[in-house]
mmCIF file of N, CA and C in Angstrom:
data_model
loop_
_atom_site.group_PDB
_atom_site.id
_atom_site.type_symbol
_atom_site.label_atom_id
_atom_site.label_comp_id
_atom_site.label_asym_id
_atom_site.label_seq_id
_atom_site.Cartn_x
_atom_site.Cartn_y
_atom_site.Cartn_z
ATOM 1 N N ARG A 1 0.851 -1.154 0.000
ATOM 2 C CA ARG A 1 0.000 0.000 0.000
ATOM 3 C C ARG A 1 0.892 1.210 0.000
ATOM 4 N N TYR A 2 0.422 2.217 -0.635
ATOM 5 C CA TYR A 2 1.153 3.449 -0.789
ATOM 6 C C TYR A 2 0.694 4.412 0.300
ATOM 7 N N LEU A 3 1.719 4.990 1.052
ATOM 8 C CA LEU A 3 1.369 5.914 2.125
ATOM 9 C C LEU A 3 1.626 7.333 1.653
ATOM 10 N N SER A 4 0.765 8.190 2.087
ATOM 11 C CA SER A 4 0.943 9.590 1.749
ATOM 12 C C SER A 4 2.018 10.187 2.638
ATOM 13 N N GLY A 5 2.465 11.359 2.304
ATOM 14 C CA GLY A 5 3.518 12.042 3.056
ATOM 15 C C GLY A 5 3.133 12.235 4.512
ATOM 16 N N ALA A 6 1.888 12.594 4.755
ATOM 17 C CA ALA A 6 1.420 12.837 6.121
ATOM 18 C C ALA A 6 1.371 11.526 6.884
ATOM 19 N N GLU A 7 0.975 10.469 6.182
ATOM 20 C CA GLU A 7 0.911 9.162 6.837
ATOM 21 C C GLU A 7 2.310 8.655 7.130
ATOM 22 N N LYS A 8 3.239 8.888 6.152
ATOM 23 C CA LYS A 8 4.624 8.473 6.370
ATOM 24 C C LYS A 8 5.198 9.215 7.566
ATOM 25 N N GLU A 9 4.930 10.497 7.598
ATOM 26 C CA GLU A 9 5.453 11.316 8.696
ATOM 27 C C GLU A 9 4.880 10.836 10.020
ATOM 28 N N LYS A 10 3.618 10.524 10.033
ATOM 29 C CA LYS A 10 2.956 10.041 11.235
ATOM 30 C C LYS A 10 3.556 8.703 11.649
ATOM 31 N N ALA A 11 3.816 7.786 10.693
ATOM 32 C CA ALA A 11 4.384 6.471 10.985
ATOM 33 C C ALA A 11 5.795 6.631 11.540
ATOM 34 N N ILE A 12 6.569 7.548 10.933
ATOM 35 C CA ILE A 12 7.944 7.777 11.407
ATOM 36 C C ILE A 12 7.910 8.347 12.815
ATOM 37 N N LYS A 13 7.021 9.301 13.038
ATOM 38 C CA LYS A 13 6.912 9.890 14.383
ATOM 39 C C LYS A 13 6.504 8.832 15.404
ATOM 40 N N GLN A 14 5.593 7.948 14.984
ATOM 41 C CA GLN A 14 5.147 6.886 15.883
ATOM 42 C C GLN A 14 6.305 5.942 16.179
ATOM 43 N N GLU A 15 7.069 5.580 15.125
ATOM 44 C CA GLU A 15 8.206 4.690 15.317
ATOM 45 C C GLU A 15 9.244 5.340 16.230
ATOM 46 N N LEU A 16 9.511 6.651 16.006
ATOM 47 C CA LEU A 16 10.459 7.383 16.865
ATOM 48 C C LEU A 16 9.952 7.419 18.303
ATOM 49 N N ALA A 17 8.676 7.634 18.477
ATOM 50 C CA ALA A 17 8.087 7.677 19.812
ATOM 51 C C ALA A 17 8.223 6.317 20.486
ATOM 52 N N GLU A 18 7.991 5.256 19.713
ATOM 53 C CA GLU A 18 8.132 3.906 20.268
ATOM 54 C C GLU A 18 9.584 3.631 20.655
ATOM 55 N N GLN A 19 10.533 4.069 19.769
ATOM 56 C CA GLN A 19 11.953 3.886 20.071
ATOM 57 C C GLN A 19 12.340 4.682 21.323
ATOM 58 N N LYS A 20 11.781 5.913 21.372
ATOM 59 C CA LYS A 20 12.046 6.766 22.530
ATOM 60 C C LYS A 20 11.505 6.103 23.798
ATOM 61 N N ASP A 21 10.282 5.582 23.708
ATOM 62 C CA ASP A 21 9.669 4.897 24.847
ATOM 63 C C ASP A 21 10.483 3.665 25.234
ATOM 64 N N SER A 22 10.947 2.931 24.221
ATOM 65 C CA SER A 22 11.738 1.733 24.468
ATOM 66 C C SER A 22 13.056 2.107 25.148
ATOM 67 N N LYS A 23 13.698 3.192 24.627
ATOM 68 C CA LYS A 23 14.954 3.654 25.229
ATOM 69 C C LYS A 23 14.707 4.130 26.654
ATOM 70 N N ALA A 24 13.623 4.847 26.892
ATOM 71 C CA ALA A 24 13.269 5.319 28.227
ATOM 72 C C ALA A 24 13.013 4.130 29.156
ATOM 73 N N ASP A 25 12.342 3.090 28.606
ATOM 74 C CA ASP A 25 12.099 1.889 29.420
ATOM 75 C C ASP A 25 13.402 1.225 29.823
ATOM 76 N N VAL A 26 14.366 1.144 28.858
ATOM 77 C CA VAL A 26 15.669 0.537 29.146
ATOM 78 C C VAL A 26 16.394 1.362 30.197
ATOM 79 N N GLU A 27 16.418 2.694 30.031
ATOM 80 C CA GLU A 27 17.078 3.563 31.001
ATOM 81 C C GLU A 27 16.406 3.463 32.359
ATOM 82 N N LEU A 28 15.087 3.432 32.346
ATOM 83 C CA LEU A 28 14.337 3.305 33.595
ATOM 84 C C LEU A 28 14.661 1.972 34.272
ATOM 85 N N SER A 29 14.774 0.921 33.488
ATOM 86 C CA SER A 29 15.124 -0.396 34.028
ATOM 87 C C SER A 29 16.533 -0.368 34.625
ATOM 88 N N GLN A 30 17.461 0.303 33.907
ATOM 89 C CA GLN A 30 18.836 0.403 34.416
ATOM 90 C C GLN A 30 18.876 1.200 35.719
ATOM 91 N N VAL A 31 18.156 2.317 35.758
ATOM 92 C CA VAL A 31 18.102 3.133 36.981
ATOM 93 C C VAL A 31 17.481 2.322 38.113
ATOM 94 N N ALA A 32 16.439 1.569 37.812
ATOM 95 C CA ALA A 32 15.784 0.745 38.838
ATOM 96 C C ALA A 32 16.750 -0.297 39.385
ATOM 97 N N ARG A 33 17.529 -0.949 38.465
ATOM 98 C CA ARG A 33 18.520 -1.936 38.921
ATOM 99 C C ARG A 33 19.593 -1.271 39.785
ATOM 100 N N TYR A 34 20.050 -0.078 39.361
ATOM 101 C CA TYR A 34 21.062 0.640 40.149
ATOM 102 C C TYR A 34 20.520 0.988 41.524
ATOM 103 N N LEU A 35 19.289 1.527 41.536
ATOM 104 C CA LEU A 35 18.687 1.902 42.825
ATOM 105 C C LEU A 35 18.475 0.677 43.704
ATOM 106 N N SER A 36 18.090 -0.432 43.095
ATOM 107 C CA SER A 36 17.894 -1.666 43.855
ATOM 108 C C SER A 36 19.227 -2.104 44.464
ATOM 109 N N GLY A 37 20.303 -2.032 43.676
ATOM 110 C CA GLY A 37 21.628 -2.393 44.192
ATOM 111 C C GLY A 37 22.076 -1.436 45.281
ATOM 112 N N ALA A 38 21.805 -0.146 45.077
ATOM 113 C CA ALA A 38 22.176 0.857 46.080
ATOM 114 C C ALA A 38 21.411 0.602 47.372
ATOM 115 N N GLU A 39 20.144 0.266 47.247
ATOM 116 C CA GLU A 39 19.334 -0.015 48.434
ATOM 117 C C GLU A 39 19.880 -1.236 49.176
ATOM 118 N N GLU A 40 20.273 -2.260 48.431
ATOM 119 C CA GLU A 40 20.864 -3.452 49.059
ATOM 120 C C GLU A 40 22.154 -3.091 49.773
ATOM 121 N N ARG A 41 22.981 -2.239 49.140
ATOM 122 C CA ARG A 41 24.247 -1.839 49.779
ATOM 123 C C ARG A 41 23.982 -1.031 51.047
ATOM 124 N N VAL A 42 22.984 -0.166 51.002
ATOM 125 C CA VAL A 42 22.625 0.615 52.193
ATOM 126 C C VAL A 42 22.143 -0.315 53.300
ATOM 127 N N GLN A 43 21.313 -1.302 52.953
ATOM 128 C CA GLN A 43 20.819 -2.253 53.955
ATOM 129 C C GLN A 43 21.972 -3.068 54.539
ATOM 130 N N GLU A 44 22.905 -3.487 53.684
ATOM 131 C CA GLU A 44 24.066 -4.247 54.172
ATOM 132 C C GLU A 44 24.913 -3.379 55.099
ATOM 133 N N SER A 45 25.096 -2.128 54.710
ATOM 134 C CA SER A 45 25.870 -1.206 55.544
ATOM 135 C C SER A 45 25.188 -0.992 56.887
ATOM 136 N N GLU A 46 23.878 -0.804 56.878
ATOM 137 C CA GLU A 46 23.130 -0.628 58.125
ATOM 138 C C GLU A 46 23.202 -1.889 58.981
ATOM 139 N N LYS A 47 23.114 -3.045 58.339
ATOM 140 C CA LYS A 47 23.206 -4.311 59.075
ATOM 141 C C LYS A 47 24.590 -4.453 59.705
ATOM 142 N N ALA A 48 25.640 -4.119 58.946
ATOM 143 C CA ALA A 48 27.001 -4.209 59.478
ATOM 144 C C ALA A 48 27.171 -3.245 60.652
ATOM 145 N N TYR A 49 26.616 -2.043 60.533
ATOM 146 C CA TYR A 49 26.683 -1.065 61.619
ATOM 147 C C TYR A 49 25.957 -1.589 62.853
ATOM 148 N N ASP A 50 24.759 -2.118 62.661
ATOM 149 C CA ASP A 50 23.986 -2.665 63.787
ATOM 150 C C ASP A 50 24.707 -3.844 64.436
ATOM 151 N N ASP A 51 25.291 -4.716 63.609
ATOM 152 C CA ASP A 51 26.037 -5.859 64.146
ATOM 153 C C ASP A 51 27.228 -5.381 64.976
ATOM 154 N N ALA A 52 27.968 -4.392 64.453
ATOM 155 C CA ALA A 52 29.123 -3.863 65.178
ATOM 156 C C ALA A 52 28.690 -3.201 66.480
ATOM 157 N N ARG A 53 27.573 -2.466 66.439
ATOM 158 C CA ARG A 53 27.060 -1.815 67.645
ATOM 159 C C ARG A 53 26.643 -2.852 68.676
ATOM 160 N N ARG A 54 25.952 -3.915 68.232
ATOM 161 C CA ARG A 54 25.552 -4.984 69.160
ATOM 162 C C ARG A 54 26.783 -5.670 69.754
ATOM 163 N N GLU A 55 27.785 -5.893 68.928
ATOM 164 C CA GLU A 55 29.006 -6.551 69.404
ATOM 165 C C GLU A 55 29.713 -5.674 70.447
ATOM 166 N N ARG A 56 29.783 -4.363 70.183
ATOM 167 C CA ARG A 56 30.401 -3.456 71.161
ATOM 168 C C ARG A 56 29.602 -3.437 72.457
ATOM 169 N N ALA A 57 28.275 -3.412 72.340
ATOM 170 C CA ALA A 57 27.421 -3.408 73.534
ATOM 171 C C ALA A 57 27.608 -4.695 74.329
ATOM 172 N N GLU A 58 27.706 -5.824 73.640
ATOM 173 C CA GLU A 58 27.908 -7.115 74.319
ATOM 174 C C GLU A 58 29.274 -7.145 75.005
ATOM 175 N N GLU A 59 30.293 -6.639 74.331
ATOM 176 C CA GLU A 59 31.633 -6.597 74.917
ATOM 177 C C GLU A 59 31.640 -5.700 76.158
ATOM 178 N N LEU A 60 30.974 -4.558 76.068
ATOM 179 C CA LEU A 60 30.879 -3.655 77.219
ATOM 180 C C LEU A 60 30.151 -4.337 78.367
ATOM 181 N N ARG A 61 29.060 -5.050 78.057
ATOM 182 C CA ARG A 61 28.298 -5.762 79.098
ATOM 183 C C ARG A 61 29.167 -6.822 79.767
ATOM 184 N N ARG A 62 29.917 -7.592 78.934
ATOM 185 C CA ARG A 62 30.799 -8.626 79.510
ATOM 186 C C ARG A 62 31.882 -7.995 80.388
ATOM 187 N N ARG A 63 32.440 -6.878 79.927
ATOM 188 C CA ARG A 63 33.487 -6.209 80.710
ATOM 189 C C ARG A 63 32.921 -5.701 82.030
ATOM 190 N N GLU A 64 31.728 -5.093 81.990
ATOM 191 C CA GLU A 64 31.112 -4.590 83.211
ATOM 192 C C GLU A 64 30.782 -5.728 84.170
ATOM 193 N N GLU A 65 30.295 -6.850 83.633
ATOM 194 C CA GLU A 65 30.015 -8.015 84.481
ATOM 195 C C GLU A 65 31.297 -8.531 85.116
ATOM 196 N N GLY A 66 32.368 -8.572 84.325
ATOM 197 C CA GLY A 66 33.658 -9.027 84.858
ATOM 198 C C GLY A 66 34.150 -8.116 85.965
ATOM 199 N N GLU A 67 34.024 -6.798 85.757
ATOM 200 C CA GLU A 67 34.459 -5.849 86.779
ATOM 201 C C GLU A 67 33.605 -5.972 88.034
ATOM 202 N N ALA A 68 32.295 -6.143 87.843
ATOM 203 C CA ALA A 68 31.398 -6.296 89.002
ATOM 204 C C ALA A 68 31.738 -7.569 89.773
ATOM 205 N N LYS A 69 32.018 -8.652 89.036
ATOM 206 C CA LYS A 69 32.378 -9.916 89.680
ATOM 207 C C LYS A 69 33.686 -9.756 90.449
ATOM 208 N N LYS A 70 34.650 -9.073 89.828
ATOM 209 C CA LYS A 70 35.950 -8.864 90.479
ATOM 210 C C LYS A 70 35.778 -8.031 91.753
ATOM 211 N N LYS A 71 34.958 -6.967 91.666
ATOM 212 C CA LYS A 71 34.714 -6.132 92.853
ATOM 213 C C LYS A 71 34.045 -6.939 93.954
ATOM 214 N N ALA A 72 33.084 -7.783 93.577
ATOM 215 C CA ALA A 72 32.383 -8.605 94.572
ATOM 216 C C ALA A 72 33.360 -9.586 95.230
ATOM 217 N N GLU A 73 34.237 -10.181 94.424
ATOM 218 C CA GLU A 73 35.229 -11.108 94.975
ATOM 219 C C GLU A 73 36.184 -10.374 95.906
ATOM 220 N N GLU A 74 36.624 -9.176 95.502
ATOM 221 C CA GLU A 74 37.526 -8.397 96.351
ATOM 222 C C GLU A 74 36.837 -8.009 97.656
ATOM 223 N N ALA A 75 35.570 -7.614 97.568
ATOM 224 C CA ALA A 75 34.825 -7.237 98.769
ATOM 225 C C ALA A 75 34.678 -8.445 99.699
ATOM 226 N N ALA A 76 34.376 -9.603 99.125
ATOM 227 C CA ALA A 76 34.234 -10.818 99.933
ATOM 228 C C ALA A 76 35.567 -11.186 100.580
ATOM 229 N N ALA A 77 36.650 -11.065 99.825
ATOM 230 C CA ALA A 77 37.979 -11.380 100.368
ATOM 231 C C ALA A 77 38.334 -10.403 101.481
ATOM 232 N N HIS A 78 38.005 -9.123 101.285
ATOM 233 C CA HIS A 78 38.291 -8.114 102.309
ATOM 234 C C HIS A 78 37.495 -8.408 103.580
ATOM 235 N N GLU A 79 36.219 -8.743 103.395
ATOM 236 C CA GLU A 79 35.374 -9.056 104.549
ATOM 237 C C GLU A 79 35.896 -10.293 105.282
ATOM 238 N N ALA A 80 36.305 -11.303 104.518
ATOM 239 C CA ALA A 80 36.845 -12.517 105.131
ATOM 240 C C ALA A 80 38.132 -12.199 105.896
ATOM 241 N N ALA A 81 38.972 -11.347 105.316
ATOM 242 C CA ALA A 81 40.222 -10.964 105.980
ATOM 243 C C ALA A 81 39.932 -10.204 107.272
ATOM 244 N N GLN A 82 38.926 -9.322 107.230
ATOM 245 C CA GLN A 82 38.565 -8.587 108.445
ATOM 246 C C GLN A 82 38.051 -9.536 109.525
ATOM 247 N N LYS A 83 37.193 -10.490 109.126
ATOM 248 C CA LYS A 83 36.680 -11.462 110.096
ATOM 249 C C LYS A 83 37.825 -12.273 110.699
ATOM 250 N N LYS A 84 38.751 -12.693 109.843
ATOM 251 C CA LYS A 84 39.890 -13.479 110.319
ATOM 252 C C LYS A 84 40.711 -12.650 111.294
ATOM 253 N N GLU A 85 40.927 -11.376 110.944
ATOM 254 C CA GLU A 85 41.695 -10.493 111.827
ATOM 255 C C GLU A 85 40.994 -10.331 113.171
ATOM 256 N N GLU A 86 39.665 -10.165 113.148
ATOM 257 C CA GLU A 86 38.905 -10.040 114.394
ATOM 258 C C GLU A 86 39.014 -11.322 115.222
ATOM 259 N N GLU A 87 38.921 -12.464 114.535
ATOM 260 C CA GLU A 87 39.055 -13.742 115.246
ATOM 261 C C GLU A 87 40.441 -13.858 115.880
ATOM 262 N N LEU A 88 41.459 -13.459 115.118
ATOM 263 C CA LEU A 88 42.825 -13.523 115.642
ATOM 264 C C LEU A 88 42.997 -12.587 116.834
ATOM 265 N N LYS A 89 42.391 -11.398 116.751
ATOM 266 C CA LYS A 89 42.471 -10.464 117.881
ATOM 267 C C LYS A 89 41.802 -11.059 119.108
ATOM 268 N N ARG A 90 40.586 -11.640 118.885
ATOM 269 C CA ARG A 90 39.892 -12.271 120.018
ATOM 270 C C ARG A 90 40.716 -13.427 120.566
ATOM 271 N N GLY A 91 41.263 -14.229 119.647
ATOM 272 C CA GLY A 91 42.089 -15.360 120.081
ATOM 273 C C GLY A 91 43.327 -14.877 120.806
ATOM 274 N N SER A 92 43.933 -13.816 120.308
ATOM 275 C CA SER A 92 45.125 -13.258 120.944
ATOM 276 C C SER A 92 44.777 -12.713 122.317
ATOM 277 N N LYS A 93 43.632 -12.018 122.387
ATOM 278 C CA LYS A 93 43.199 -11.461 123.670
ATOM 279 C C LYS A 93 42.938 -12.589 124.659
ATOM 280 N N SER A 94 42.270 -13.626 124.191
ATOM 281 C CA SER A 94 41.976 -14.774 125.044
ATOM 282 C C SER A 94 43.267 -15.442 125.498
ATOM 283 N N ALA A 95 44.194 -15.617 124.555
ATOM 284 C CA ALA A 95 45.483 -16.235 124.905
ATOM 285 C C ALA A 95 46.237 -15.360 125.892
ATOM 286 N N GLN A 96 46.183 -14.037 125.679
ATOM 287 C CA GLN A 96 46.855 -13.105 126.592
ATOM 288 C C GLN A 96 46.241 -13.192 127.984
ATOM 289 N N GLU A 97 44.906 -13.283 128.032
ATOM 290 C CA GLU A 97 44.228 -13.412 129.329
ATOM 291 C C GLU A 97 44.627 -14.718 130.006
ATOM 292 N N LYS A 98 44.681 -15.804 129.258
ATOM 293 C CA LYS A 98 45.075 -17.101 129.830
ATOM 294 C C LYS A 98 46.512 -17.057 130.323
ATOM 295 N N LEU A 99 47.394 -16.432 129.528
ATOM 296 C CA LEU A 99 48.789 -16.309 129.938
ATOM 297 C C LEU A 99 48.899 -15.486 131.213
ATOM 298 N N SER A 100 48.131 -14.393 131.255
ATOM 299 C CA SER A 100 48.153 -13.538 132.440
ATOM 300 C C SER A 100 47.662 -14.309 133.666
ATOM 301 N N LYS A 101 46.582 -15.070 133.521
ATOM 302 C CA LYS A 101 46.069 -15.883 134.636
ATOM 303 C C LYS A 101 47.107 -16.913 135.063
ATOM 304 N N PHE A 102 47.731 -17.554 134.069
ATOM 305 C CA PHE A 102 48.753 -18.558 134.379
ATOM 306 C C PHE A 102 49.918 -17.916 135.136
ATOM 307 N N GLN A 103 50.364 -16.752 134.656
ATOM 308 C CA GLN A 103 51.492 -16.078 135.308
ATOM 309 C C GLN A 103 51.125 -15.651 136.724
ATOM 310 N N ASN A 104 49.887 -15.164 136.910
ATOM 311 C CA ASN A 104 49.431 -14.780 138.258
ATOM 312 C C ASN A 104 49.379 -15.997 139.179
ATOM 313 N N ALA A 105 48.850 -17.101 138.655
ATOM 314 C CA ALA A 105 48.759 -18.325 139.461
ATOM 315 C C ALA A 105 50.160 -18.811 139.811
ATOM 316 N N LYS A 106 51.062 -18.757 138.835
ATOM 317 C CA LYS A 106 52.450 -19.189 139.075
ATOM 318 C C LYS A 106 53.100 -18.301 140.135
ATOM 319 N N LYS A 107 52.853 -16.990 140.015
ATOM 320 C CA LYS A 107 53.426 -16.041 140.980
ATOM 321 C C LYS A 107 52.879 -16.312 142.383
ATOM 322 N N LYS A 108 51.566 -16.541 142.470
ATOM 323 C CA LYS A 108 50.951 -16.826 143.779
ATOM 324 C C LYS A 108 51.504 -18.131 144.346
ATOM 325 N N LYS A 109 51.696 -19.113 143.470
ATOM 326 C CA LYS A 109 52.227 -20.400 143.918
ATOM 327 C C LYS A 109 53.653 -20.222 144.446
ATOM 328 N N GLU A 110 54.450 -19.429 143.710
ATOM 329 C CA GLU A 110 55.834 -19.180 144.155
ATOM 330 C C GLU A 110 55.841 -18.419 145.468
ATOM 331 N N GLN A 111 54.928 -17.413 145.569
ATOM 332 C CA GLN A 111 54.847 -16.648 146.819
ATOM 333 C C GLN A 111 54.466 -17.559 147.982
ATOM 334 N N ALA A 112 53.513 -18.440 147.743
ATOM 335 C CA ALA A 112 53.095 -19.379 148.795
ATOM 336 C C ALA A 112 54.253 -20.303 149.157
ATOM 337 N N LYS A 113 54.991 -20.731 148.139
ATOM 338 C CA LYS A 113 56.149 -21.603 148.386
ATOM 339 C C LYS A 113 57.196 -20.870 149.222
ATOM 340 N N HIS A 114 57.479 -19.607 148.838
ATOM 341 C CA HIS A 114 58.461 -18.816 149.592
ATOM 342 C C HIS A 114 57.968 -18.539 151.007
ATOM 343 N N LYS A 115 56.680 -18.274 151.118
ATOM 344 C CA LYS A 115 56.114 -18.015 152.445
ATOM 345 C C LYS A 115 56.230 -19.274 153.309
ATOM 346 N N ALA A 116 55.932 -20.407 152.695
ATOM 347 C CA ALA A 116 56.037 -21.670 153.443
ATOM 348 C C ALA A 116 57.489 -21.910 153.849
ATOM 349 N N GLU A 117 58.424 -21.637 152.923
ATOM 350 C CA GLU A 117 59.855 -21.807 153.223
ATOM 351 C C GLU A 117 60.271 -20.852 154.331
ATOM 352 N N ALA A 118 59.797 -19.596 154.239
ATOM 353 C CA ALA A 118 60.142 -18.599 155.260
ATOM 354 C C ALA A 118 59.569 -19.026 156.607
ATOM 355 N N THR A 119 58.351 -19.531 156.606
ATOM 356 C CA THR A 119 57.708 -19.992 157.837
ATOM 357 C C THR A 119 58.500 -21.156 158.419
ATOM 358 N N ARG A 120 58.906 -22.101 157.539
ATOM 359 C CA ARG A 120 59.695 -23.246 158.009
ATOM 360 C C ARG A 120 61.035 -22.788 158.600
ATOM 361 N N LEU A 121 61.674 -21.837 157.903
ATOM 362 C CA LEU A 121 62.957 -21.323 158.404
ATOM 363 C C LEU A 121 62.765 -20.566 159.711
ATOM 364 N N LEU A 122 61.680 -19.796 159.797
ATOM 365 C CA LEU A 122 61.392 -19.056 161.015
ATOM 366 C C LEU A 122 61.138 -20.021 162.174
ATOM 367 N N GLU A 123 60.407 -21.086 161.896
ATOM 368 C CA GLU A 123 60.139 -22.097 162.931
ATOM 369 C C GLU A 123 61.457 -22.753 163.360
ATOM 370 N N ALA A 124 62.329 -23.022 162.366
ATOM 371 C CA ALA A 124 63.635 -23.626 162.698
ATOM 372 C C ALA A 124 64.464 -22.672 163.535
ATOM 373 N N ALA A 125 64.429 -21.379 163.182
ATOM 374 C CA ALA A 125 65.187 -20.378 163.948
ATOM 375 C C ALA A 125 64.639 -20.284 165.362
ATOM 376 N N ARG A 126 63.318 -20.317 165.513
ATOM 377 C CA ARG A 126 62.709 -20.259 166.852
ATOM 378 C C ARG A 126 63.124 -21.497 167.682
ATOM 379 N N ALA A 127 63.152 -22.635 166.970
ATOM 380 C CA ALA A 127 63.547 -23.860 167.669
ATOM 381 C C ALA A 127 64.984 -23.741 168.143
ATOM 382 N N CYS A 128 65.827 -23.176 167.276
ATOM 383 C CA CYS A 128 67.234 -22.976 167.652
ATOM 384 C C CYS A 128 67.339 -22.007 168.828
ATOM 385 N N THR A 129 66.566 -20.916 168.734
ATOM 386 C CA THR A 129 66.590 -19.918 169.798
ATOM 387 C C THR A 129 66.115 -20.546 171.106
ATOM 388 N N SER A 130 65.114 -21.385 171.042
ATOM 389 C CA SER A 130 64.605 -22.071 172.239
ATOM 390 C C SER A 130 65.681 -22.951 172.829
ATOM 391 N N LEU A 131 66.436 -23.653 171.973
ATOM 392 C CA LEU A 131 67.500 -24.522 172.464
ATOM 393 C C LEU A 131 68.597 -23.722 173.117
ATOM 394 N N VAL A 132 68.917 -22.611 172.508
ATOM 395 C CA VAL A 132 69.994 -21.752 173.070
ATOM 396 C C VAL A 132 69.523 -21.212 174.424
ATOM 397 N N ASP A 133 68.264 -20.771 174.467
ATOM 398 C CA ASP A 133 67.738 -20.236 175.716
ATOM 399 C C ASP A 133 67.729 -21.326 176.802
ATOM 400 N N MET A 134 67.510 -22.545 176.432
ATOM 401 C CA MET A 134 67.457 -23.603 177.407
ATOM 402 C C MET A 134 68.853 -23.900 177.963
ATOM 403 N N GLN A 135 69.841 -23.749 177.131
ATOM 404 C CA GLN A 135 71.195 -24.050 177.583
ATOM 405 C C GLN A 135 71.747 -22.922 178.447
ATOM 406 N N TRP A 136 71.342 -21.854 178.465
ATOM 407 C CA TRP A 136 71.845 -20.747 179.288
ATOM 408 C C TRP A 136 71.228 -20.835 180.606
#
């Protein structure tokens, strides 16, 4: 069929419009793929950031727990040392009291022994004096 100039022009314009639309569709598809890839990269970056933040938070929590445990152990050790020191002081005081009682008892026993010896010697001296008085 023979086309007139106006029809040819219209067909060419339509073909150009279709090519333009096709090219726009291809460009739009390429932009969509790029944006989709960019969105995936942003999501991966956000995920990596969140993972790193969670890991830092977990490490901080573990460190704080370790420090709290160490402080609790130190406090318990300090308290145990204080109790032991108090027990030793009480034991030392008790031992000192027992030693003092023993020394007092020993001193009294020695004094009684010396007194008994002095009494015996005094009695012997009196007996001697009585004998001397009898001989005169």
